[in-house]
């Protein structure tokens, strides 16, 4: 039954992990779509603004052309009848010819600007599409679950504080060796001290798991490492999460099999439990 319960627990964890992964992927795709729509909307707004400015610039040049052509219209009132009589076309309609030439220059300049603006708009859309194609590739790489472990420094239990400023001299194996040496020299005064030690196992394992989660996050964001390194550290973090559950089961087992012994310490009868001590009844 214990083995079946453990397999059921692992299956539930895998199912929750798959659900979270699928949810994260859907969220990433939705955010990528929103970013693409925002970029395209901003590109359309910029295109419309630049085309409007180009049109206004063209109309402004035409107004200036009309102002320049006014004196030639006045001169044409005199030269046009002479040109008609002498059949000299260069004396006829001088104001219209000047305005037509200046207006055509303004129109040609506008067309050139519009072609350049539309080409830049197309290039912007292609670059945005290329960026969106590259972002999901990075999003597929799993990272340390930022929202599930305490990166700010506090472990899951809440009473032990992890230092996130270990400095460049941080070596995990040295810290673990000190813990192993302390375990070898462990000589408790009583079993209630062992009770308190086992009770702190889940919190201690949570701190160790948070260590790998922090290193995974630093590997992704600060260290010049490949994404596979962060993924491997994230896998260690997930494995330690399973160990936390086992540590909680160990404490539950301790409380269950030694329920009567623990009750004598937590709920003593008349503060005289030492009367039942085997050393006092020889």
PDB file of C-alpha atoms in Angstrom, residues 151-153 161-175 207 210-212 214-215 218 222-223:
ATOM      1  CA  UNK A 151      14.321  33.419  -4.279  1.00  0.00           C
ATOM      2  CA  UNK A 152      14.084  36.417  -1.932  1.00  0.00           C
ATOM      3  CA  UNK A 153      15.883  34.411   0.751  1.00  0.00           C
ATOM      4  CA  UNK A 161      16.569  32.527   6.107  1.00  0.00           C
ATOM      5  CA  UNK A 162      18.823  31.737   3.179  1.00  0.00           C
ATOM      6  CA  UNK A 163      21.538  34.167   2.280  1.00  0.00           C
ATOM      7  CA  UNK A 164      21.432  35.130  -1.388  1.00  0.00           C
ATOM      8  CA  UNK A 165      24.742  36.946  -1.065  1.00  0.00           C
ATOM      9  CA  UNK A 166      27.062  33.985  -0.633  1.00  0.00           C
ATOM     10  CA  UNK A 167      29.770  35.757  -2.575  1.00  0.00           C
ATOM     11  CA  UNK A 168      32.206  34.331  -5.114  1.00  0.00           C
ATOM     12  CA  UNK A 169      33.573  31.862  -2.527  1.00  0.00           C
ATOM     13  CA  UNK A 170      30.339  29.876  -2.248  1.00  0.00           C
ATOM     14  CA  UNK A 171      31.047  26.141  -2.583  1.00  0.00           C
ATOM     15  CA  UNK A 172      28.108  23.845  -2.041  1.00  0.00           C
ATOM     16  CA  UNK A 173      30.247  20.747  -1.405  1.00  0.00           C
ATOM     17  CA  UNK A 174      32.050  22.373   1.535  1.00  0.00           C
ATOM     18  CA  UNK A 175      28.766  23.347   3.170  1.00  0.00           C
ATOM     19  CA  UNK A 207      16.511  25.510   1.683  1.00  0.00           C
ATOM     20  CA  UNK A 210      16.011  26.870  -3.092  1.00  0.00           C
ATOM     21  CA  UNK A 211      19.794  26.894  -3.486  1.00  0.00           C
ATOM     22  CA  UNK A 212      19.511  25.069  -6.804  1.00  0.00           C
ATOM     23  CA  UNK A 214      18.607  30.391  -7.205  1.00  0.00           C
ATOM     24  CA  UNK A 215      21.570  28.996  -9.113  1.00  0.00           C
ATOM     25  CA  UNK A 218      21.347  33.104 -12.003  1.00  0.00           C
ATOM     26  CA  UNK A 222      23.333  36.592 -14.896  1.00  0.00           C
ATOM     27  CA  UNK A 223      25.865  33.912 -15.800  1.00  0.00           C
TER      28      UNK A 223
END
